Amino acid sequence: RCRQVLQAALTNHLSKLGQSKSKTAYRLYLSIFEEVTGLEPKCRSVEDFLQEFSFTAVAGQRRDSLSPVACAALSGDCKLVRALVVARASIQNHAPAMPEVLHHPDFTPLHL
């Protein structure tokens, strides 16, 4: 029961975050959704992942953003991380500070 309440609350929060201009918090919470709610990790294709996480492309992200590789690493999908790197996604992006989750600035996907 508790898991269902948490899942509903996080789904609602994600819906609101998905509407905002900045996608950093949305991508962070979407990345950890399954872990936090006790669900099995999702296995996504690169195309499905890019669409679900609101990325327009594998490469070309701002260097100070939560990158596709970081999101895949946070979601625990090693096969997706590998597929993104093969597709030339950067592992050099530095995540911005996210004090709401005690996340310090400048972490790269390798830190995660």
Coordinates of C-alpha atoms in Angstrom, one line a residue:
R1 CA 0.0 0.0 0.0
C2 CA 2.8 2.4 0.9
R3 CA 4.5 1.7 -2.4
Q4 CA 1.4 2.5 -4.3
V5 CA 1.0 5.8 -2.6
L6 CA 4.6 6.7 -3.2
Q7 CA 4.3 5.6 -6.9
A8 CA 1.1 7.8 -7.3
A9 CA 2.7 10.8 -5.7
L10 CA 5.9 10.5 -7.7
T11 CA 4.0 10.0 -10.9
N12 CA 2.0 13.2 -10.2
H13 CA 5.2 15.1 -9.4
L14 CA 6.8 13.8 -12.6
S15 CA 3.8 15.0 -14.6
K16 CA 4.3 18.5 -13.2
L17 CA 8.0 18.5 -13.7
G18 CA 7.6 17.3 -17.3
Q19 CA 5.8 20.6 -18.1
S20 CA 8.6 22.8 -16.8
K21 CA 11.2 24.4 -19.1
S22 CA 14.2 22.9 -17.3
K23 CA 14.2 19.1 -17.5
T24 CA 16.9 18.4 -14.9
A25 CA 14.7 17.5 -12.0
Y26 CA 12.3 15.7 -14.3
R27 CA 15.1 13.5 -15.6
L28 CA 16.6 12.9 -12.2
Y29 CA 13.3 11.7 -10.7
L30 CA 12.4 9.7 -13.8
S31 CA 15.8 8.0 -13.6
I32 CA 15.3 6.8 -10.0
F33 CA 11.6 6.1 -10.3
E34 CA 11.8 2.3 -10.4
E35 CA 14.3 2.2 -7.6
V36 CA 12.4 4.5 -5.3
T37 CA 9.0 2.8 -5.9
G38 CA 10.3 -0.8 -5.7
L39 CA 9.5 -1.6 -9.3
E40 CA 11.7 -3.7 -11.6
P41 CA 14.1 -1.6 -13.6
K42 CA 13.0 -0.8 -17.2
C43 CA 14.9 -1.9 -20.2
R44 CA 14.5 0.8 -22.8
S45 CA 15.7 1.1 -26.4
V46 CA 17.8 4.2 -27.1
E47 CA 14.9 5.7 -29.0
D48 CA 12.3 5.0 -26.3
F49 CA 14.7 6.4 -23.7
L50 CA 15.4 9.6 -25.6
Q51 CA 11.6 10.2 -26.0
E52 CA 10.7 9.4 -22.4
F53 CA 13.4 11.6 -21.0
S54 CA 12.7 14.5 -23.4
F55 CA 16.1 14.4 -25.1
T56 CA 16.2 15.4 -28.7
A57 CA 19.4 13.5 -29.6
V58 CA 22.0 11.3 -28.1
A59 CA 24.8 13.9 -28.4
G60 CA 24.9 17.6 -28.3
Q61 CA 23.6 18.2 -24.8
R62 CA 24.7 21.2 -22.8
R63 CA 27.9 20.3 -20.8
D64 CA 26.2 21.4 -17.6
S65 CA 23.2 19.2 -17.8
L66 CA 22.0 15.8 -16.6
S67 CA 23.1 13.9 -19.7
P68 CA 21.5 10.8 -21.3
V69 CA 24.4 8.6 -20.0
A70 CA 23.9 10.0 -16.5
C71 CA 20.2 9.3 -16.6
A72 CA 20.8 5.8 -17.9
A73 CA 23.4 5.2 -15.2
L74 CA 21.0 6.5 -12.4
S75 CA 18.3 4.2 -13.7
G76 CA 20.7 1.2 -13.5
D77 CA 20.4 0.2 -17.1
C78 CA 23.9 -0.9 -18.0
K79 CA 22.9 -2.1 -21.5
L80 CA 21.4 1.3 -22.2
V81 CA 24.6 3.1 -20.9
R82 CA 26.6 1.0 -23.3
A83 CA 24.3 1.6 -26.2
L84 CA 24.4 5.4 -25.6
V85 CA 28.2 5.4 -25.5
V86 CA 28.3 3.4 -28.7
A87 CA 25.9 6.0 -30.2
R88 CA 28.5 8.7 -29.2
A89 CA 26.7 10.2 -26.2
S90 CA 29.1 12.2 -24.1
I91 CA 30.4 11.0 -20.8
Q92 CA 32.0 14.4 -20.1
N93 CA 28.8 16.3 -19.2
H94 CA 28.9 17.8 -15.7
A95 CA 25.6 17.6 -13.8
P96 CA 24.3 20.9 -12.2
A97 CA 23.9 21.2 -8.5
M98 CA 20.6 19.8 -7.3
P99 CA 20.3 20.8 -3.6
E100 CA 16.8 19.3 -3.3
V101 CA 18.4 15.9 -3.5
L102 CA 21.8 16.8 -2.0
H103 CA 23.5 16.4 -5.3
H104 CA 26.8 18.4 -5.6
P105 CA 27.7 20.1 -8.9
D106 CA 30.1 18.8 -11.5
F107 CA 29.4 15.1 -11.2
T108 CA 29.9 13.2 -14.5
P109 CA 28.3 9.9 -15.5
L110 CA 31.5 8.2 -14.3
H111 CA 30.8 9.4 -10.7
L112 CA 27.4 7.8 -10.7

